[in-house]
Amino acid sequence: MKGIIKGLIAVVIGLGLSVTSANAADCKGMSSSACSSNSSCSWVDGYKRKDGVSVNGYCRTAKVKSNLEKAASSSKTDAMKSKTKSTTDKVSSKLSSSKDKAMSKTDKTDAKKMTKKETAQAKKDAKKAKAKAKKEAEEAKKSTSS
């Protein structure tokens, strides 16, 4: 009984491997245009290995993403979008805060300027009032002495 189960397992594994190799054989040796037109195949561009050997471009069986891989890829994309939005919001907030601070400084500067103008005007008014009071005092002395 154990021998039969082992034999069945070996046959199932063998069939699984032969299907995979049959798919690979379907893509092997195709030209770039033929490979690109076949959805179960993908073209790998030629490249140079680290040891200096040039490898020509070739066609291979396309990797099919499982639903789990698609979901993981989608959630990574969503996470990146969320992180980008969060960073954008932080930058916008800092920019807004900087603008508020700049406006606050401008308002304070304007207030200081207004205060300086008002102070200068008050000093001028005080000098005029003092001169007027001195003049009235001199006139009063003249009128009493006469």
Tab-separated table of N, CA and C in Angstrom:
chain	number	residue	atom	x	y	z
A	1	MET	N	0.818	-1.192	0.000
A	1	MET	CA	0.000	0.000	0.000
A	1	MET	C	0.868	1.265	0.000
A	2	LYS	N	1.889	1.285	0.863
A	2	LYS	CA	2.783	2.452	0.919
A	2	LYS	C	3.508	2.646	-0.407
A	3	GLY	N	3.824	1.570	-1.047
A	3	GLY	CA	4.520	1.633	-2.335
A	3	GLY	C	3.651	2.262	-3.409
A	4	ILE	N	2.351	1.961	-3.366
A	4	ILE	CA	1.428	2.524	-4.356
A	4	ILE	C	1.285	4.029	-4.141
A	5	ILE	N	1.166	4.441	-2.866
A	5	ILE	CA	1.034	5.875	-2.556
A	5	ILE	C	2.287	6.630	-2.997
A	6	LYS	N	3.440	6.069	-2.716
A	6	LYS	CA	4.696	6.695	-3.141
A	6	LYS	C	4.757	6.802	-4.655
A	7	GLY	N	4.294	5.759	-5.321
A	7	GLY	CA	4.290	5.759	-6.784
A	7	GLY	C	3.361	6.828	-7.336
A	8	LEU	N	2.174	6.974	-6.738
A	8	LEU	CA	1.226	8.004	-7.165
A	8	LEU	C	1.787	9.403	-6.944
A	9	ILE	N	2.407	9.597	-5.805
A	9	ILE	CA	3.005	10.910	-5.504
A	9	ILE	C	4.094	11.228	-6.527
A	10	ALA	N	4.895	10.253	-6.867
A	10	ALA	CA	5.960	10.454	-7.839
A	10	ALA	C	5.383	10.794	-9.214
A	11	VAL	N	4.279	10.146	-9.585
A	11	VAL	CA	3.653	10.416	-10.875
A	11	VAL	C	3.081	11.831	-10.901
A	12	VAL	N	2.406	12.242	-9.791
A	12	VAL	CA	1.821	13.583	-9.718
A	12	VAL	C	2.923	14.642	-9.805
A	13	ILE	N	3.993	14.439	-9.069
A	13	ILE	CA	5.107	15.396	-9.099
A	13	ILE	C	5.725	15.426	-10.491
A	14	GLY	N	5.890	14.257	-11.082
A	14	GLY	CA	6.467	14.178	-12.424
A	14	GLY	C	5.607	14.898	-13.448
A	15	LEU	N	4.294	14.722	-13.364
A	15	LEU	CA	3.387	15.415	-14.283
A	15	LEU	C	3.443	16.927	-14.075
A	16	GLY	N	3.508	17.318	-12.812
A	16	GLY	CA	3.596	18.760	-12.513
A	16	GLY	C	4.842	19.378	-13.104
A	17	LEU	N	5.950	18.687	-12.980
A	17	LEU	CA	7.207	19.198	-13.535
A	17	LEU	C	7.187	19.185	-15.054
A	18	SER	N	6.573	18.173	-15.640
A	18	SER	CA	6.558	18.100	-17.097
A	18	SER	C	5.674	19.187	-17.691
A	19	VAL	N	4.599	19.561	-16.977
A	19	VAL	CA	3.737	20.648	-17.457
A	19	VAL	C	4.508	21.953	-17.423
A	20	THR	N	5.256	22.184	-16.344
A	20	THR	CA	6.051	23.399	-16.227
A	20	THR	C	7.114	23.445	-17.320
A	21	SER	N	7.796	22.326	-17.539
A	21	SER	CA	8.834	22.332	-18.560
A	21	SER	C	8.231	22.443	-19.956
A	22	ALA	N	7.024	21.925	-20.140
A	22	ALA	CA	6.359	22.069	-21.437
A	22	ALA	C	6.030	23.539	-21.679
A	23	ASN	N	5.599	24.249	-20.653
A	23	ASN	CA	5.326	25.673	-20.795
A	23	ASN	C	6.603	26.429	-21.124
A	24	ALA	N	7.686	26.060	-20.472
A	24	ALA	CA	8.964	26.722	-20.739
A	24	ALA	C	9.405	26.447	-22.166
A	25	ALA	N	9.175	25.229	-22.617
A	25	ALA	CA	9.560	24.874	-23.976
A	25	ALA	C	8.733	25.640	-24.999
A	26	ASP	N	7.500	25.995	-24.646
A	26	ASP	CA	6.658	26.766	-25.552
A	26	ASP	C	7.283	28.125	-25.853
A	27	CYS	N	7.946	28.722	-24.885
A	27	CYS	CA	8.512	30.065	-25.055
A	27	CYS	C	9.949	30.026	-25.570
A	28	LYS	N	10.649	28.922	-25.335
A	28	LYS	CA	12.065	28.816	-25.678
A	28	LYS	C	12.294	28.972	-27.179
A	29	GLY	N	13.245	29.845	-27.540
A	29	GLY	CA	13.647	30.014	-28.928
A	29	GLY	C	12.786	30.991	-29.724
A	30	MET	N	11.789	31.590	-29.104
A	30	MET	CA	10.937	32.548	-29.829
A	30	MET	C	11.687	33.849	-30.085
A	31	SER	N	11.281	34.525	-31.143
A	31	SER	CA	11.850	35.854	-31.417
A	31	SER	C	11.202	36.860	-30.463
A	32	SER	N	11.765	38.036	-30.406
A	32	SER	CA	11.257	39.080	-29.512
A	32	SER	C	9.802	39.417	-29.797
A	33	SER	N	9.458	39.584	-31.063
A	33	SER	CA	8.083	39.963	-31.413
A	33	SER	C	7.099	38.832	-31.117
A	34	ALA	N	7.485	37.582	-31.412
A	34	ALA	CA	6.611	36.441	-31.138
A	34	ALA	C	6.434	36.250	-29.636
A	35	CYS	N	7.503	36.451	-28.898
A	35	CYS	CA	7.452	36.303	-27.443
A	35	CYS	C	6.541	37.351	-26.822
A	36	SER	N	6.657	38.593	-27.293
A	36	SER	CA	5.855	39.680	-26.759
A	36	SER	C	4.375	39.494	-27.043
A	37	SER	N	4.048	38.846	-28.158
A	37	SER	CA	2.645	38.663	-28.521
A	37	SER	C	2.003	37.503	-27.753
A	38	ASN	N	2.806	36.634	-27.144
A	38	ASN	CA	2.294	35.502	-26.377
A	38	ASN	C	2.200	35.900	-24.903
A	39	SER	N	0.989	35.850	-24.322
A	39	SER	CA	0.793	36.313	-22.948
A	39	SER	C	1.428	35.403	-21.899
A	40	SER	N	1.727	34.152	-22.254
A	40	SER	CA	2.345	33.248	-21.282
A	40	SER	C	3.873	33.336	-21.308
A	41	CYS	N	4.397	34.208	-22.177
A	41	CYS	CA	5.844	34.378	-22.291
A	41	CYS	C	6.240	35.830	-22.033
A	42	SER	N	7.500	36.022	-21.649
A	42	SER	CA	8.016	37.392	-21.506
A	42	SER	C	9.432	37.445	-22.055
A	43	TRP	N	9.796	38.587	-22.628
A	43	TRP	CA	11.104	38.770	-23.248
A	43	TRP	C	12.069	39.350	-22.231
A	44	VAL	N	13.256	38.776	-22.153
A	44	VAL	CA	14.320	39.281	-21.286
A	44	VAL	C	15.371	39.898	-22.194
A	45	ASP	N	15.640	41.187	-22.019
A	45	ASP	CA	16.638	41.874	-22.842
A	45	ASP	C	18.031	41.328	-22.559
A	46	GLY	N	18.896	41.433	-23.556
A	46	GLY	CA	20.271	41.004	-23.396
A	46	GLY	C	20.993	41.858	-22.358
A	47	TYR	N	22.016	41.279	-21.753
A	47	TYR	CA	22.760	41.998	-20.709
A	47	TYR	C	24.187	41.456	-20.629
A	48	LYS	N	25.020	42.116	-19.841
A	48	LYS	CA	26.399	41.693	-19.672
A	48	LYS	C	26.575	41.249	-18.221
A	49	ARG	N	27.083	40.037	-18.018
A	49	ARG	CA	27.294	39.519	-16.662
A	49	ARG	C	28.513	40.181	-16.022
A	50	LYS	N	28.640	39.988	-14.721
A	50	LYS	CA	29.771	40.567	-13.989
A	50	LYS	C	31.112	40.063	-14.503
A	51	ASP	N	31.128	38.814	-14.990
A	51	ASP	CA	32.387	38.245	-15.491
A	51	ASP	C	32.692	38.671	-16.927
A	52	GLY	N	31.849	39.594	-17.469
A	52	GLY	CA	32.114	40.160	-18.787
A	52	GLY	C	31.467	39.439	-19.953
A	53	VAL	N	30.803	38.315	-19.706
A	53	VAL	CA	30.167	37.548	-20.791
A	53	VAL	C	28.857	38.218	-21.172
A	54	SER	N	28.651	38.421	-22.467
A	54	SER	CA	27.407	39.012	-22.953
A	54	SER	C	26.355	37.921	-23.125
A	55	VAL	N	25.148	38.178	-22.617
A	55	VAL	CA	24.034	37.245	-22.743
A	55	VAL	C	23.029	37.883	-23.687
A	56	ASN	N	22.677	37.152	-24.749
A	56	ASN	CA	21.683	37.650	-25.703
A	56	ASN	C	20.291	37.628	-25.078
A	57	GLY	N	19.406	38.467	-25.631
A	57	GLY	CA	18.032	38.472	-25.159
A	57	GLY	C	17.362	37.148	-25.427
A	58	TYR	N	16.383	36.769	-24.595
A	58	TYR	CA	15.717	35.480	-24.775
A	58	TYR	C	14.287	35.546	-24.261
A	59	CYS	N	13.495	34.560	-24.659
A	59	CYS	CA	12.095	34.467	-24.258
A	59	CYS	C	11.988	33.436	-23.137
A	60	ARG	N	11.188	33.751	-22.129
A	60	ARG	CA	10.997	32.811	-21.019
A	60	ARG	C	9.535	32.779	-20.623
A	61	THR	N	9.160	31.788	-19.858
A	61	THR	CA	7.782	31.677	-19.379
A	61	THR	C	7.513	32.843	-18.437
A	62	ALA	N	6.385	33.516	-18.665
A	62	ALA	CA	6.043	34.672	-17.837
A	62	ALA	C	5.642	34.212	-16.448
A	63	LYS	N	6.062	34.954	-15.465
A	63	LYS	CA	5.674	34.664	-14.086
A	63	LYS	C	4.256	35.181	-13.894
A	64	VAL	N	3.382	34.309	-13.425
A	64	VAL	CA	1.997	34.698	-13.194
A	64	VAL	C	1.851	35.019	-11.716
A	65	LYS	N	1.360	36.246	-11.436
A	65	LYS	CA	1.186	36.645	-10.043
A	65	LYS	C	-0.045	35.988	-9.459
A	66	SER	N	0.124	35.461	-8.246
A	66	SER	CA	-1.030	34.900	-7.560
A	66	SER	C	-1.879	36.049	-7.020
A	67	ASN	N	-3.088	35.725	-6.609
A	67	ASN	CA	-3.962	36.748	-6.032
A	67	ASN	C	-3.331	37.361	-4.793
A	68	LEU	N	-2.614	36.550	-4.023
A	68	LEU	CA	-1.958	37.042	-2.815
A	68	LEU	C	-0.869	38.053	-3.177
A	69	GLU	N	-0.079	37.762	-4.222
A	69	GLU	CA	0.964	38.698	-4.660
A	69	GLU	C	0.353	39.985	-5.194
A	70	LYS	N	-0.763	39.870	-5.929
A	70	LYS	CA	-1.439	41.064	-6.442
A	70	LYS	C	-1.947	41.925	-5.296
A	71	ALA	N	-2.530	41.287	-4.276
A	71	ALA	CA	-3.044	42.028	-3.118
A	71	ALA	C	-1.904	42.710	-2.375
A	72	ALA	N	-0.778	42.006	-2.221
A	72	ALA	CA	0.370	42.587	-1.528
A	72	ALA	C	0.902	43.786	-2.299
A	73	SER	N	0.991	43.654	-3.611
A	73	SER	CA	1.462	44.751	-4.450
A	73	SER	C	0.519	45.939	-4.343
A	74	SER	N	-0.776	45.651	-4.359
A	74	SER	CA	-1.781	46.712	-4.257
A	74	SER	C	-1.698	47.416	-2.912
A	75	SER	N	-1.518	46.646	-1.830
A	75	SER	CA	-1.451	47.279	-0.512
A	75	SER	C	-0.172	48.094	-0.356
A	76	LYS	N	0.938	47.667	-0.995
A	76	LYS	CA	2.171	48.457	-0.967
A	76	LYS	C	1.958	49.784	-1.683
A	77	THR	N	1.265	49.723	-2.822
A	77	THR	CA	0.971	50.937	-3.581
A	77	THR	C	0.105	51.873	-2.754
A	78	ASP	N	-0.928	51.317	-2.110
A	78	ASP	CA	-1.809	52.132	-1.266
A	78	ASP	C	-1.034	52.755	-0.108
A	79	ALA	N	-0.128	51.976	0.486
A	79	ALA	CA	0.668	52.482	1.600
A	79	ALA	C	1.564	53.630	1.142
A	80	MET	N	2.172	53.487	-0.047
A	80	MET	CA	3.033	54.546	-0.571
A	80	MET	C	2.230	55.811	-0.855
A	81	LYS	N	1.015	55.629	-1.433
A	81	LYS	CA	0.159	56.786	-1.701
A	81	LYS	C	-0.207	57.477	-0.402
A	82	SER	N	-0.543	56.671	0.616
A	82	SER	CA	-0.926	57.229	1.913
A	82	SER	C	0.243	57.988	2.537
A	83	LYS	N	1.440	57.399	2.454
A	83	LYS	CA	2.632	58.039	3.018
A	83	LYS	C	2.927	59.346	2.283
A	84	THR	N	2.793	59.332	0.954
A	84	THR	CA	3.023	60.528	0.151
A	84	THR	C	2.030	61.619	0.525
A	85	LYS	N	0.758	61.249	0.695
A	85	LYS	CA	-0.268	62.220	1.071
A	85	LYS	C	0.028	62.792	2.451
A	86	SER	N	0.437	61.908	3.376
A	86	SER	CA	0.765	62.349	4.730
A	86	SER	C	1.923	63.346	4.699
A	87	THR	N	2.958	63.038	3.926
A	87	THR	CA	4.112	63.932	3.817
A	87	THR	C	3.702	65.259	3.184
A	88	THR	N	2.854	65.186	2.153
A	88	THR	CA	2.371	66.401	1.499
A	88	THR	C	1.579	67.258	2.483
A	89	ASP	N	0.733	66.611	3.275
A	89	ASP	CA	-0.047	67.343	4.277
A	89	ASP	C	0.862	68.012	5.307
A	90	LYS	N	1.915	67.305	5.735
A	90	LYS	CA	2.850	67.885	6.711
A	90	LYS	C	3.562	69.101	6.130
A	91	VAL	N	4.005	68.983	4.888
A	91	VAL	CA	4.702	70.096	4.230
A	91	VAL	C	3.753	71.287	4.083
A	92	SER	N	2.515	71.010	3.681
A	92	SER	CA	1.528	72.083	3.530
A	92	SER	C	1.276	72.764	4.856
A	93	SER	N	1.186	71.959	5.915
A	93	SER	CA	0.955	72.504	7.256
A	93	SER	C	2.125	73.396	7.683
A	94	LYS	N	3.352	72.921	7.436
A	94	LYS	CA	4.533	73.716	7.796
A	94	LYS	C	4.580	75.009	6.984
A	95	LEU	N	4.230	74.917	5.705
A	95	LEU	CA	4.216	76.097	4.852
A	95	LEU	C	3.192	77.098	5.355
A	96	SER	N	2.022	76.607	5.702
A	96	SER	CA	0.967	77.468	6.223
A	96	SER	C	1.411	78.119	7.530
A	97	SER	N	2.037	77.315	8.386
A	97	SER	CA	2.535	77.831	9.663
A	97	SER	C	3.596	78.902	9.436
A	98	SER	N	4.481	78.655	8.465
A	98	SER	CA	5.529	79.638	8.151
A	98	SER	C	4.919	80.934	7.637
A	99	LYS	N	3.882	80.805	6.795
A	99	LYS	CA	3.208	82.004	6.288
A	99	LYS	C	2.567	82.778	7.430
A	100	ASP	N	1.925	82.037	8.366
A	100	ASP	CA	1.297	82.684	9.514
A	100	ASP	C	2.337	83.428	10.357
A	101	LYS	N	3.485	82.777	10.567
A	101	LYS	CA	4.549	83.416	11.348
A	101	LYS	C	5.051	84.667	10.638
A	102	ALA	N	5.224	84.570	9.335
A	102	ALA	CA	5.687	85.724	8.566
A	102	ALA	C	4.684	86.855	8.656
A	103	MET	N	3.398	86.538	8.538
A	103	MET	CA	2.359	87.569	8.642
A	103	MET	C	2.357	88.170	10.035
A	104	SER	N	2.533	87.314	11.045
A	104	SER	CA	2.565	87.783	12.425
A	104	SER	C	3.716	88.760	12.620
A	105	LYS	N	4.879	88.424	12.079
A	105	LYS	CA	6.043	89.316	12.190
A	105	LYS	C	5.774	90.626	11.460
A	106	THR	N	5.147	90.548	10.306
A	106	THR	CA	4.813	91.752	9.544
A	106	THR	C	3.854	92.620	10.336
A	107	ASP	N	2.837	91.984	10.922
A	107	ASP	CA	1.878	92.730	11.737
A	107	ASP	C	2.564	93.401	12.922
A	108	LYS	N	3.478	92.673	13.572
A	108	LYS	CA	4.197	93.250	14.712
A	108	LYS	C	5.053	94.432	14.267
A	109	THR	N	5.715	94.263	13.125
A	109	THR	CA	6.544	95.349	12.603
A	109	THR	C	5.686	96.565	12.294
A	110	ASP	N	4.517	96.329	11.662
A	110	ASP	CA	3.596	97.428	11.374
A	110	ASP	C	3.132	98.093	12.656
A	111	ALA	N	2.868	97.291	13.679
A	111	ALA	CA	2.425	97.840	14.959
A	111	ALA	C	3.529	98.701	15.574
A	112	LYS	N	4.773	98.234	15.479
A	112	LYS	CA	5.891	99.019	16.005
A	112	LYS	C	6.022	100.329	15.240
A	113	LYS	N	5.878	100.253	13.910
A	113	LYS	CA	5.965	101.463	13.098
A	113	LYS	C	4.857	102.433	13.482
A	114	MET	N	3.656	101.926	13.658
A	114	MET	CA	2.534	102.782	14.043
A	114	MET	C	2.796	103.398	15.406
A	115	THR	N	3.322	102.597	16.312
A	115	THR	CA	3.623	103.106	17.639
A	115	THR	C	4.690	104.184	17.558
A	116	LYS	N	5.699	103.996	16.745
A	116	LYS	CA	6.747	104.998	16.585
A	116	LYS	C	6.173	106.274	15.993
A	117	LYS	N	5.292	106.131	14.997
A	117	LYS	CA	4.661	107.317	14.396
A	117	LYS	C	3.811	108.040	15.423
A	118	GLU	N	3.023	107.262	16.161
A	118	GLU	CA	2.164	107.863	17.178
A	118	GLU	C	2.989	108.539	18.265
A	119	THR	N	4.098	107.874	18.655
A	119	THR	CA	4.977	108.451	19.674
A	119	THR	C	5.588	109.754	19.179
A	120	ALA	N	6.047	109.750	17.939
A	120	ALA	CA	6.628	110.967	17.364
A	120	ALA	C	5.589	112.081	17.324
A	121	GLN	N	4.359	111.746	16.924
A	121	GLN	CA	3.282	112.743	16.883
A	121	GLN	C	2.977	113.267	18.285
A	122	ALA	N	2.949	112.363	19.267
A	122	ALA	CA	2.677	112.773	20.654
A	122	ALA	C	3.773	113.712	21.159
A	123	LYS	N	5.021	113.427	20.798
A	123	LYS	CA	6.123	114.312	21.211
A	123	LYS	C	5.972	115.691	20.581
A	124	LYS	N	5.596	115.708	19.290
A	124	LYS	CA	5.386	116.995	18.613
A	124	LYS	C	4.251	117.764	19.290
A	125	ASP	N	3.161	117.075	19.584
A	125	ASP	CA	2.018	117.716	20.255
A	125	ASP	C	2.424	118.240	21.625
A	126	ALA	N	3.235	117.476	22.336
A	126	ALA	CA	3.676	117.899	23.672
A	126	ALA	C	4.550	119.140	23.577
A	127	LYS	N	5.446	119.177	22.584
A	127	LYS	CA	6.295	120.360	22.399
A	127	LYS	C	5.446	121.583	22.087
A	128	LYS	N	4.451	121.397	21.200
A	128	LYS	CA	3.561	122.510	20.852
A	128	LYS	C	2.802	122.993	22.085
A	129	ALA	N	2.294	122.056	22.851
A	129	ALA	CA	1.524	122.421	24.056
A	129	ALA	C	2.414	123.144	25.059
A	130	LYS	N	3.635	122.671	25.193
A	130	LYS	CA	4.572	123.302	26.130
A	130	LYS	C	4.912	124.721	25.666
A	131	ALA	N	5.155	124.856	24.354
A	131	ALA	CA	5.468	126.183	23.794
A	131	ALA	C	4.262	127.110	23.967
A	132	LYS	N	3.057	126.595	23.737
A	132	LYS	CA	1.848	127.391	23.886
A	132	LYS	C	1.662	127.817	25.340
A	133	ALA	N	1.897	126.878	26.264
A	133	ALA	CA	1.759	127.192	27.696
A	133	ALA	C	2.788	128.228	28.112
A	134	LYS	N	4.006	128.118	27.590
A	134	LYS	CA	5.068	129.088	27.924
A	134	LYS	C	4.699	130.467	27.402
A	135	LYS	N	4.151	130.469	26.167
A	135	LYS	CA	3.739	131.740	25.564
A	135	LYS	C	2.617	132.376	26.386
A	136	GLU	N	1.636	131.591	26.806
A	136	GLU	CA	0.526	132.117	27.614
A	136	GLU	C	1.022	132.623	28.952
A	137	ALA	N	2.005	131.918	29.524
A	137	ALA	CA	2.559	132.359	30.815
A	137	ALA	C	3.272	133.690	30.660
A	138	GLU	N	4.008	133.862	29.579
A	138	GLU	CA	4.701	135.133	29.329
A	138	GLU	C	3.694	136.266	29.127
A	139	GLU	N	2.596	135.992	28.385
A	139	GLU	CA	1.560	137.000	28.156
A	139	GLU	C	0.870	137.376	29.477
A	140	ALA	N	0.661	136.367	30.300
A	140	ALA	CA	0.008	136.641	31.592
A	140	ALA	C	0.922	137.499	32.459
A	141	LYS	N	2.217	137.285	32.446
A	141	LYS	CA	3.154	138.101	33.227
A	141	LYS	C	3.146	139.541	32.744
A	142	LYS	N	3.117	139.678	31.388
A	142	LYS	CA	3.127	141.026	30.825
A	142	LYS	C	1.852	141.775	31.216
A	143	SER	N	0.729	141.072	31.158
A	143	SER	CA	-0.525	141.763	31.486
A	143	SER	C	-0.614	142.099	32.966
A	144	THR	N	-0.062	141.330	33.850
A	144	THR	CA	-0.085	141.652	35.269
A	144	THR	C	0.931	142.721	35.620
A	145	SER	N	2.005	142.771	34.957
A	145	SER	CA	3.001	143.785	35.268
A	145	SER	C	2.597	145.145	34.707
A	146	SER	N	1.783	145.207	33.765
A	146	SER	CA	1.394	146.485	33.221
A	146	SER	C	0.315	147.061	33.977
